[in-house]
PDB file of C-alpha atoms in Angstrom:
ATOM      1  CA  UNK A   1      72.536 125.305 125.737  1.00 41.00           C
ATOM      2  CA  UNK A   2      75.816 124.676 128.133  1.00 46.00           C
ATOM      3  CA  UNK A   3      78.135 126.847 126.218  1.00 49.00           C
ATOM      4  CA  UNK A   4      75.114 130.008 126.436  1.00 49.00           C
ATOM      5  CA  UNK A   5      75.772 130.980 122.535  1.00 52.00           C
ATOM      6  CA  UNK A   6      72.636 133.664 122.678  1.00 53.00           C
ATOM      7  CA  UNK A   7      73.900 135.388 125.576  1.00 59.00           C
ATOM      8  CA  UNK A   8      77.881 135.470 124.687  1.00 67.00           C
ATOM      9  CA  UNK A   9      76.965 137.220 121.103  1.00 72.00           C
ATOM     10  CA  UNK A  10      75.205 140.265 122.196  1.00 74.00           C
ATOM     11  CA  UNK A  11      76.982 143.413 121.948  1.00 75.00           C
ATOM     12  CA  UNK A  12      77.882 145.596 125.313  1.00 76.00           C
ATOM     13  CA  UNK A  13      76.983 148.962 125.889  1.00 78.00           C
ATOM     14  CA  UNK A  14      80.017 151.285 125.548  1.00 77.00           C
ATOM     15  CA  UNK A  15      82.068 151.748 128.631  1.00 76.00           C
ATOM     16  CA  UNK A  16      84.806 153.782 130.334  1.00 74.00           C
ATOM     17  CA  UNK A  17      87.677 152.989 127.576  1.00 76.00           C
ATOM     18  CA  UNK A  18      85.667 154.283 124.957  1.00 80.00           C
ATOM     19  CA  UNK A  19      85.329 157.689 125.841  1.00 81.00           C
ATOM     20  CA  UNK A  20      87.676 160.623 126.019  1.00 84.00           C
ATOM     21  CA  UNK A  21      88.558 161.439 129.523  1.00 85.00           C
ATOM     22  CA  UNK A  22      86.588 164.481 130.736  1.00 88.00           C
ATOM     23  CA  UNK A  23      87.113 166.479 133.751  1.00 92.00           C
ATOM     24  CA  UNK A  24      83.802 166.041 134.727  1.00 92.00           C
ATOM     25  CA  UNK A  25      84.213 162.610 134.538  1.00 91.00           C
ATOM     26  CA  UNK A  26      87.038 162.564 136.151  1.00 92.00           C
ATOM     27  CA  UNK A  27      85.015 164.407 138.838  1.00 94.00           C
ATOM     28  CA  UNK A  28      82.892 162.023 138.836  1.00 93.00           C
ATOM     29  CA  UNK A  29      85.271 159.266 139.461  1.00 94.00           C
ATOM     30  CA  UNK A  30      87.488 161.132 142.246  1.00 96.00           C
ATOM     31  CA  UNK A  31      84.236 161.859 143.822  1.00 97.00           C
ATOM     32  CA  UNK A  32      83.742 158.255 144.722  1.00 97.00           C
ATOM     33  CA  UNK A  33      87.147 157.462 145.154  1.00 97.00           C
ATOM     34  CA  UNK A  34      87.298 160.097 147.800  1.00 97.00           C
ATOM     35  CA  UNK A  35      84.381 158.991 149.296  1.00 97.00           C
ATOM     36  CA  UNK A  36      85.501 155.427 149.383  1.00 98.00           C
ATOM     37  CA  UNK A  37      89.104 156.535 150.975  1.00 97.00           C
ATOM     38  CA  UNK A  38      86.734 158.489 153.673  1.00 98.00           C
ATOM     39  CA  UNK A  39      85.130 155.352 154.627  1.00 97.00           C
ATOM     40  CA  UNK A  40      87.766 153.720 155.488  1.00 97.00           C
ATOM     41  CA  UNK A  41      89.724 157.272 156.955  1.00 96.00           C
ATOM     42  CA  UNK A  42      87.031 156.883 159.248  1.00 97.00           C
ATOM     43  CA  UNK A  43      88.360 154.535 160.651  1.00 97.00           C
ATOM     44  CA  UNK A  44      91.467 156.723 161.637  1.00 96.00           C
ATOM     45  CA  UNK A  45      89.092 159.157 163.705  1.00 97.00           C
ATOM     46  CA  UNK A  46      87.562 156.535 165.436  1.00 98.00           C
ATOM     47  CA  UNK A  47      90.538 154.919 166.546  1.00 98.00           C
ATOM     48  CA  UNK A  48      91.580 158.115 168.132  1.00 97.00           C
ATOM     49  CA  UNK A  49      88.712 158.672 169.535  1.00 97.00           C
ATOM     50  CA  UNK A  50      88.585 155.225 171.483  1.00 98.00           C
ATOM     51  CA  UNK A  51      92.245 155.357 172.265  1.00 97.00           C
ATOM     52  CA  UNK A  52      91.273 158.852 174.145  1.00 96.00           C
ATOM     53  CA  UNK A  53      88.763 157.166 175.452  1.00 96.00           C
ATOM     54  CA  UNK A  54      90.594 154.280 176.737  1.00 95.00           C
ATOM     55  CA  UNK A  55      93.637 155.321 178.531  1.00 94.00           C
ATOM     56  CA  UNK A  56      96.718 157.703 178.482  1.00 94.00           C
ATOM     57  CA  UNK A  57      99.208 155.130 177.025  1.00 96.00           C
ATOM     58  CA  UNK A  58      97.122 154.424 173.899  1.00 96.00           C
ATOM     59  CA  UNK A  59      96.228 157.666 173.617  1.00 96.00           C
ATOM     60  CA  UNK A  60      99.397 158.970 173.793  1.00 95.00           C
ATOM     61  CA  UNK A  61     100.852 155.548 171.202  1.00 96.00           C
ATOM     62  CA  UNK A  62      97.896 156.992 168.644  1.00 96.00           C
ATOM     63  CA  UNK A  63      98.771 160.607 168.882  1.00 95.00           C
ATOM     64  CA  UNK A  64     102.428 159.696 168.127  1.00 95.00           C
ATOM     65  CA  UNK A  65     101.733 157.609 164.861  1.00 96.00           C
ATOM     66  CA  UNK A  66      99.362 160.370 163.563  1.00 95.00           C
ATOM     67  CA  UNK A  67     101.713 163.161 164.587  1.00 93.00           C
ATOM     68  CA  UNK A  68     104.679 161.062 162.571  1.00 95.00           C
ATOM     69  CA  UNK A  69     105.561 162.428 159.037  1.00 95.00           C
ATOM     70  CA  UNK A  70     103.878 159.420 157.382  1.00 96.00           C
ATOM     71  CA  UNK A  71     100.995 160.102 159.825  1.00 96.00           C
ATOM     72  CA  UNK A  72     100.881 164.111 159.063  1.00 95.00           C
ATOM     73  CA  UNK A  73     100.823 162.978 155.158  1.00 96.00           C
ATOM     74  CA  UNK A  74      97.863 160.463 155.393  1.00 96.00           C
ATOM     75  CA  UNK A  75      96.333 163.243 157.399  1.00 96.00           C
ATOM     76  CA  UNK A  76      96.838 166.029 154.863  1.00 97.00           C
ATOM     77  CA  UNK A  77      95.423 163.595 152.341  1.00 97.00           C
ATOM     78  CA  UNK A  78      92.444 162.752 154.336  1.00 97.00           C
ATOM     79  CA  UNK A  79      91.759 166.568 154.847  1.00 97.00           C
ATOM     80  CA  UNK A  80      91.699 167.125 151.042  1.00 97.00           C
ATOM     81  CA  UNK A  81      89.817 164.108 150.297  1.00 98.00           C
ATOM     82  CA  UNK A  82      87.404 165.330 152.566  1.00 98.00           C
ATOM     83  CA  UNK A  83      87.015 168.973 151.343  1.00 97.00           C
ATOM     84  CA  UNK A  84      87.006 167.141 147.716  1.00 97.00           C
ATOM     85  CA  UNK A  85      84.153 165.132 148.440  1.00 97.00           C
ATOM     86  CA  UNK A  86      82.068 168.500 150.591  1.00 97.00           C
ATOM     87  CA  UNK A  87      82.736 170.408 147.382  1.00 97.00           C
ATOM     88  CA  UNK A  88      81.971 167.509 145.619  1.00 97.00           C
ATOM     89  CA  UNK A  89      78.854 167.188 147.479  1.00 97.00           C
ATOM     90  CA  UNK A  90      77.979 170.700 147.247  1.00 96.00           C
ATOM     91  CA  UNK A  91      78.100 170.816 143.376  1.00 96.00           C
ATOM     92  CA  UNK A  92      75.123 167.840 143.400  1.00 96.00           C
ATOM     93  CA  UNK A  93      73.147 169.666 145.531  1.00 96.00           C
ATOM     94  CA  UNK A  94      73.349 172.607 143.155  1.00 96.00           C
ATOM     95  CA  UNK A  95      72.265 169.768 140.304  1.00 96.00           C
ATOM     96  CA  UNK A  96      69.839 168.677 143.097  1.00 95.00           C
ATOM     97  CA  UNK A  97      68.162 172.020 142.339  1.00 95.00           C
ATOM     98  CA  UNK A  98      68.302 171.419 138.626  1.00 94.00           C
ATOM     99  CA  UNK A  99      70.983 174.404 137.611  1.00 95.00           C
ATOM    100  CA  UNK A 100      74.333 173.926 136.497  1.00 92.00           C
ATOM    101  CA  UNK A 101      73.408 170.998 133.915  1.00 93.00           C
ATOM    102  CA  UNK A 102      74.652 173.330 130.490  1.00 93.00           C
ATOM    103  CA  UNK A 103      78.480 172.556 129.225  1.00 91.00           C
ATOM    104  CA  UNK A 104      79.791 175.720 130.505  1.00 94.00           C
ATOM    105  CA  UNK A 105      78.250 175.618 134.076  1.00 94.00           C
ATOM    106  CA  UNK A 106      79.170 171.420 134.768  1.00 93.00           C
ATOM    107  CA  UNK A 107      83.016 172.599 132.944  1.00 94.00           C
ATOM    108  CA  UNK A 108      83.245 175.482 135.508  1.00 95.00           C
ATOM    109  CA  UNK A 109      81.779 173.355 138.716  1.00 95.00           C
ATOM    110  CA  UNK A 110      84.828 170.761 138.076  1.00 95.00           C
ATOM    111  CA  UNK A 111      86.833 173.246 137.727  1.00 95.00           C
ATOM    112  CA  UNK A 112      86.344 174.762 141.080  1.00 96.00           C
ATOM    113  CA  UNK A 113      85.704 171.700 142.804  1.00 96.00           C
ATOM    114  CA  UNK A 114      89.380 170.392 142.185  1.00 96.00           C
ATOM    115  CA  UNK A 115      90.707 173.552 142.234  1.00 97.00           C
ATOM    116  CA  UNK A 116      88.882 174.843 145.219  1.00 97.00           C
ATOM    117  CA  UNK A 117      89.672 171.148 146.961  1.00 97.00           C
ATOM    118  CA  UNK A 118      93.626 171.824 146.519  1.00 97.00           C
ATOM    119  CA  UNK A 119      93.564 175.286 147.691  1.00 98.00           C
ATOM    120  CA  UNK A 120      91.475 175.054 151.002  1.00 97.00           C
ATOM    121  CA  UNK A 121      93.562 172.141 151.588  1.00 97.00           C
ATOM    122  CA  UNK A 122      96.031 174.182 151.550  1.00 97.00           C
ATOM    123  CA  UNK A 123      94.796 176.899 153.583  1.00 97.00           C
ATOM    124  CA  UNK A 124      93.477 174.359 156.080  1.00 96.00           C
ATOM    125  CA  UNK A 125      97.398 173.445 156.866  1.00 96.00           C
ATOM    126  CA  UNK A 126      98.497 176.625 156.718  1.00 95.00           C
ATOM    127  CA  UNK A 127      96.388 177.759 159.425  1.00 93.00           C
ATOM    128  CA  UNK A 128      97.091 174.529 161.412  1.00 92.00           C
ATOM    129  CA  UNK A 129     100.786 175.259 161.364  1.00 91.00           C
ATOM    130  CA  UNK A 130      99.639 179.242 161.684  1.00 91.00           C
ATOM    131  CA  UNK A 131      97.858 178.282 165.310  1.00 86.00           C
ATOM    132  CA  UNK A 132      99.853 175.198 166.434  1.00 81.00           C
ATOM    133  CA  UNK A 133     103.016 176.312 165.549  1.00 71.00           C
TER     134      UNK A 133
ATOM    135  CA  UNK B   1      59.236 159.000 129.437  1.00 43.00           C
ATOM    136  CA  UNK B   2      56.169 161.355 128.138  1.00 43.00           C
ATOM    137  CA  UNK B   3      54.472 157.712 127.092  1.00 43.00           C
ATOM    138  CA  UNK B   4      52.835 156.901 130.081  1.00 45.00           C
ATOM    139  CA  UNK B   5      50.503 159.864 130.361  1.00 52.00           C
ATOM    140  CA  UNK B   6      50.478 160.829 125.908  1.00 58.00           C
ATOM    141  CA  UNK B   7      49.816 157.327 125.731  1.00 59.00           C
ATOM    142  CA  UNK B   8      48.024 155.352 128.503  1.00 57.00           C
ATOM    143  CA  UNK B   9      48.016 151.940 127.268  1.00 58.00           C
ATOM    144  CA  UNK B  10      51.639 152.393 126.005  1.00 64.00           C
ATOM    145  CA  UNK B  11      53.333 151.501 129.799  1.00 70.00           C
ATOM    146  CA  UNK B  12      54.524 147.987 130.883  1.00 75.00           C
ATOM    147  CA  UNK B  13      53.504 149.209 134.875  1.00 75.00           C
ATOM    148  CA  UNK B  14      50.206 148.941 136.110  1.00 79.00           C
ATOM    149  CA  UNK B  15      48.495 152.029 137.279  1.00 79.00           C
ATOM    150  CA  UNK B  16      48.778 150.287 141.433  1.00 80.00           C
ATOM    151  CA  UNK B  17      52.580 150.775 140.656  1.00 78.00           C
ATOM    152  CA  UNK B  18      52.458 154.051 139.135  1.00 77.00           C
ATOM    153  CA  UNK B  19      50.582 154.981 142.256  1.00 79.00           C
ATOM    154  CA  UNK B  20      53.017 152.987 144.529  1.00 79.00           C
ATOM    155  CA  UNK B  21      55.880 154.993 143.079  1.00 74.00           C
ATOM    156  CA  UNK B  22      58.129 152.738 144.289  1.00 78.00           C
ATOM    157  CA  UNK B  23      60.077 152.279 140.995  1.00 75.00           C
ATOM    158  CA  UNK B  24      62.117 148.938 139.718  1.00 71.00           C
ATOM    159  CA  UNK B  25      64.325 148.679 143.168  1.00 70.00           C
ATOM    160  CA  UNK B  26      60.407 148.636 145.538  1.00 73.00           C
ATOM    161  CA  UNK B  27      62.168 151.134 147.622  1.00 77.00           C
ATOM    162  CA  UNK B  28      61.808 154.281 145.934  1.00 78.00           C
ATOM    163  CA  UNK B  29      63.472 157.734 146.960  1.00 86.00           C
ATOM    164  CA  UNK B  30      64.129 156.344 150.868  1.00 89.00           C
ATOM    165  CA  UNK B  31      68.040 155.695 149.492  1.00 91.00           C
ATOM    166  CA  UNK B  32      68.163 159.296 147.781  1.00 92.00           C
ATOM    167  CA  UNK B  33      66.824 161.111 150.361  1.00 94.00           C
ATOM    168  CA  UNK B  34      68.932 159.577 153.592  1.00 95.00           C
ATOM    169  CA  UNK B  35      71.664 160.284 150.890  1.00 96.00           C
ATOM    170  CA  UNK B  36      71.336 163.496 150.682  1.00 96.00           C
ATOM    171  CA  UNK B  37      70.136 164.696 154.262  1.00 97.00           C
ATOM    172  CA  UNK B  38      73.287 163.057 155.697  1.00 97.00           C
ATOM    173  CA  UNK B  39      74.863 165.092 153.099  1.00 97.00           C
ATOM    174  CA  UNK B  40      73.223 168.385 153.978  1.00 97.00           C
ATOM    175  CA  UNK B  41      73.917 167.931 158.374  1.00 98.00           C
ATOM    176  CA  UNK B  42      78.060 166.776 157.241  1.00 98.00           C
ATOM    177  CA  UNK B  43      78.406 169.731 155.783  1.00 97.00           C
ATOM    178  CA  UNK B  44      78.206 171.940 159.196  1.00 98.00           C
ATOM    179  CA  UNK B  45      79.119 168.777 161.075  1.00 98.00           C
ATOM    180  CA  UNK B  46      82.245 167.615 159.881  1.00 97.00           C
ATOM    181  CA  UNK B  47      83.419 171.538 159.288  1.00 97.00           C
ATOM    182  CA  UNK B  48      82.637 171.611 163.097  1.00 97.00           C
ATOM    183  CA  UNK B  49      84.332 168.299 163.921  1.00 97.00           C
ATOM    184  CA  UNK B  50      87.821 169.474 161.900  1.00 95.00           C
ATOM    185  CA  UNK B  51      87.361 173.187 163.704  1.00 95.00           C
ATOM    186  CA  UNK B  52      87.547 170.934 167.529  1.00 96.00           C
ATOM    187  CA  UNK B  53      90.476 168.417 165.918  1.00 94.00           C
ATOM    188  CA  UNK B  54      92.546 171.366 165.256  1.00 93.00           C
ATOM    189  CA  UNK B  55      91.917 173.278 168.147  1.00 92.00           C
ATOM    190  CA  UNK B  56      93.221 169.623 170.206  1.00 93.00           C
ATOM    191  CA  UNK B  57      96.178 169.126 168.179  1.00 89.00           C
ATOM    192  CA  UNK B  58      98.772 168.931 169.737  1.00 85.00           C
ATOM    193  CA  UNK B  59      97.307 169.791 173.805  1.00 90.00           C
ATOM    194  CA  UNK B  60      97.439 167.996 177.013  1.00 92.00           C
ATOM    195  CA  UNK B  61      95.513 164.731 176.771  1.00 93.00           C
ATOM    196  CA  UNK B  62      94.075 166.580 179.911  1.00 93.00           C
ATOM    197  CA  UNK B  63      92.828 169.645 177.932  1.00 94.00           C
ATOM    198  CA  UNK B  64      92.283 167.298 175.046  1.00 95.00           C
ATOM    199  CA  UNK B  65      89.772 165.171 176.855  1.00 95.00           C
ATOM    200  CA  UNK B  66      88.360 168.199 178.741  1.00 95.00           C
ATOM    201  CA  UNK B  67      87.214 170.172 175.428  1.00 96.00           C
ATOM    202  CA  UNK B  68      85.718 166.963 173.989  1.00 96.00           C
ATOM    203  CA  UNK B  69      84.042 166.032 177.171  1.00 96.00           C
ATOM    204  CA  UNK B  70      82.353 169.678 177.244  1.00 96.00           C
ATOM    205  CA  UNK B  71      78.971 168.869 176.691  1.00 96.00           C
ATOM    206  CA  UNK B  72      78.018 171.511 173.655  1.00 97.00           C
ATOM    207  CA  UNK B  73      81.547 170.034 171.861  1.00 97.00           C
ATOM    208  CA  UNK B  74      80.456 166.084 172.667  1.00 97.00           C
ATOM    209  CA  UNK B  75      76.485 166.935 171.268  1.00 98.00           C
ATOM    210  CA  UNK B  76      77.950 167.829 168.216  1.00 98.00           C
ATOM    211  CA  UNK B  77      80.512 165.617 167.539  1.00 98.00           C
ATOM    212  CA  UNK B  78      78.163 162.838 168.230  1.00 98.00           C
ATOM    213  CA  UNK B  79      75.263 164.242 165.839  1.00 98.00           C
ATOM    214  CA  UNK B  80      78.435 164.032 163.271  1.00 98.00           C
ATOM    215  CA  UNK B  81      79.686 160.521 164.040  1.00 98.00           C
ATOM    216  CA  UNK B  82      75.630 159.273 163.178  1.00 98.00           C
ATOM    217  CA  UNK B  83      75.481 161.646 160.695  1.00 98.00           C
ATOM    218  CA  UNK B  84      78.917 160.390 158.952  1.00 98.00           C
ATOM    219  CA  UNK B  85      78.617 156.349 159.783  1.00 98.00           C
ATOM    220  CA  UNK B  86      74.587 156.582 158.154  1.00 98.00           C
ATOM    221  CA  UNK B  87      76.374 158.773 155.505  1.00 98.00           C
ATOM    222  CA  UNK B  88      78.792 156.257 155.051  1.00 97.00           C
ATOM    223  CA  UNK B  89      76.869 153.016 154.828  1.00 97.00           C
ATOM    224  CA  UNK B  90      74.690 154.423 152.254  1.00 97.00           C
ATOM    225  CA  UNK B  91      77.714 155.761 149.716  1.00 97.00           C
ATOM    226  CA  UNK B  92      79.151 152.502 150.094  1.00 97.00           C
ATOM    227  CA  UNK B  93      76.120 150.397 149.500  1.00 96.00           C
ATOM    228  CA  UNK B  94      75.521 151.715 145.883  1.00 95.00           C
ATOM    229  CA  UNK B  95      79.501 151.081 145.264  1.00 96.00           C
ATOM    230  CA  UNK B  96      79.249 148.118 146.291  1.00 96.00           C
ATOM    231  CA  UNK B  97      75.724 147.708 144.346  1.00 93.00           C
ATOM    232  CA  UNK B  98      77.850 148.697 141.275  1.00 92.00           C
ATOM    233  CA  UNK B  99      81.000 146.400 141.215  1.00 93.00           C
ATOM    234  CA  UNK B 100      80.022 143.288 143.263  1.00 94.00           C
ATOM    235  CA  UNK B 101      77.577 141.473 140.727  1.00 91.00           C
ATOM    236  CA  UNK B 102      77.775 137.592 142.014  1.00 92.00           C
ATOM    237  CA  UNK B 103      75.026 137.483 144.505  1.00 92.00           C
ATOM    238  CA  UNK B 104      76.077 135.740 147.449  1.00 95.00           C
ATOM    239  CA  UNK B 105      79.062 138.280 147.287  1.00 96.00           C
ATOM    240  CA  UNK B 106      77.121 140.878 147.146  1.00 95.00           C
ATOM    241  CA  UNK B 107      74.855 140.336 149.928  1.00 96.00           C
ATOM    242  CA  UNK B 108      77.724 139.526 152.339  1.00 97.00           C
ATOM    243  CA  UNK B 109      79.373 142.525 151.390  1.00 97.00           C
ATOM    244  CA  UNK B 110      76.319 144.874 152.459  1.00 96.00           C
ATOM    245  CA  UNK B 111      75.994 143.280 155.370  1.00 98.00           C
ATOM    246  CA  UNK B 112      79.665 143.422 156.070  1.00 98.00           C
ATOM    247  CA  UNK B 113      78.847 147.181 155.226  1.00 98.00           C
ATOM    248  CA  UNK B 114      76.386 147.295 157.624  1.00 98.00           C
ATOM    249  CA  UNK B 115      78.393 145.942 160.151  1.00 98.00           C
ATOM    250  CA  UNK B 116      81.029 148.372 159.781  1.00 98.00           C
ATOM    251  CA  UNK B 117      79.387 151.844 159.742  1.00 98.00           C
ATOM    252  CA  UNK B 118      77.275 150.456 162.742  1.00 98.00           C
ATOM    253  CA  UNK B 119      80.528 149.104 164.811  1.00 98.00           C
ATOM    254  CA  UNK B 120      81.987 152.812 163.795  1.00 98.00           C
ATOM    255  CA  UNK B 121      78.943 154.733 164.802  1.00 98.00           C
ATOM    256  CA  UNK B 122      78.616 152.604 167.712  1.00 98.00           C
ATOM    257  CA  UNK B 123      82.236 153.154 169.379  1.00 98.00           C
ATOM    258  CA  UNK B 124      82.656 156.625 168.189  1.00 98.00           C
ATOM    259  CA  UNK B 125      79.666 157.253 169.868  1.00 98.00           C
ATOM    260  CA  UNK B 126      80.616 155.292 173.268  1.00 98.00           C
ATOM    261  CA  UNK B 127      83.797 157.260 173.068  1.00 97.00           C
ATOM    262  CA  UNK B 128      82.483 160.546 173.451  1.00 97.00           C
ATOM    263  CA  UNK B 129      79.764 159.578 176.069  1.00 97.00           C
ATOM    264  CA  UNK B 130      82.820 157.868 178.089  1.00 97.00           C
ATOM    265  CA  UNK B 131      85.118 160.541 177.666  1.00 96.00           C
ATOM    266  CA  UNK B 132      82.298 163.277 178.997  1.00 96.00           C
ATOM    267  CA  UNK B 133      80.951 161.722 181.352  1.00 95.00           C
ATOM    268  CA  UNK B 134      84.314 161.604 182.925  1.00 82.00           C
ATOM    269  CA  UNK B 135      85.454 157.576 182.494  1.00 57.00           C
TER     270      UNK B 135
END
């Protein structure tokens, strides 16, 4: 009764170390890591956002930290972990719609979704650095 | 799946709950759905958002404030911020629904959830407002 016998002998259903690592599983699993990391980048924008609210000193104490090279690479990772998760996001609602379920099309989606993550990334910084100099 | 309607005796749920269509969690699609629409308005909201943080970066804190003070620019980045924090507390509410299993645990860390994406929404929101109506 104490030492739950019934319980401890059951098997468990199969779980991530038994399967092959897929890249739509991987998807899958950077999806809500990315969305997890945006919770808490949230933060980030929030902060800044109060500090320009608040006065000139913090705003200007924020803007420097963000605008540091650690602060530029958090930033640049933010801005791909947030295009990851939108194409991310995009590819459910295409599932939403019930297409895109067959091994080719879900293969394909993952596919672009990393792929297309990285490269508007990418782009996005480019054409910061284009305008901004 | 097919059982309930092949075979009408066949289901463990009463034809009230069927009705219901609430499901095992009594809450039915609400959770999807606010999912999903949050979803749908970050896509041209947060696209918007990054379009205003890049045309700031690196201005004035005068012409900084200015173009997020101008009311069309404020509208929208507040729609976001609700948008985002609602987005926010409901993504993190299923992690946390997967991975905290001890009870007490769980329920303080939806709350703390809660808490969070509210205090988020709440001064992201007061930001904006203070910063256009000229604090």
């Amino acid at each position: 009764m104490s030492d739950m016998q019934g319980a401890a002998r059951r098997p468990l259903s199969p779980h991530l170390q038994i399967y092959r690592p897929m890249l739509t599983m991987m998807m899958s699993i950077v999806h809500r890591i990315t969305g997890v990391a945006l919770y808490f980048g949230t933060f980030l924008l929030i902060v800044w956002l109060v500090a320009a609210a608040s006065s000139d000193d913090a705003f200007a104490t924020v803007n420097a930290v963000y605008g540091s090279w650690i602060g530029l690479i958090g930033l640049f990772g933010f801005s791909w972990a947030l295009l990851h998760h939108m194409l991310g996001g995009l590819r459910h609602f295409i599932w939403d719609m019930g297409h895109g379920f067959g091994p080719q099309a879900r293969e394909l989606m993952a596919k672009l979704t990393i792929g297309g993550s990285v490269v508007l990334t990418v782009l996005l910084w480019i054409v910061i650095y284009a305008v901004k100099g | 799946m097919s059982g309930s309607s092949e075979f009408p005796g066949s289901s463990l749920r009463t034809p009230r709950r069927r009705v219901a269509g609430l499901g095992a969690a009594h809450s039915g699609t609400h959770h999807f759905w606010l999912q999903r629409v949050t979803a749908l308005a970050n896509v041209p909201l947060t696209l918007a958002f990054l379009a205003v943080l890049i045309c700031v970066a690196g201005e004035s804190p005068e012409r900084v404030l200015a173009t997020i003070g101008h009311p069309v620019v404020a509208i929208i980045l507040i729609l976001a911020i609700i948008s985002i924090t609602t987005h926010m507390r409901a993504g993190m509410q299923v992690v946390i629904e997967d991975y905290v299993h001890g009870e007490g645990a769980k329920v303080l860390s939806l709350v703390a959830n809660t808490f969070f994406c509210a205090a988020m929404g709440c001064a992201g929101v007061f930001a904006i407002l203070k910063i256009s109506f000229g604090g």
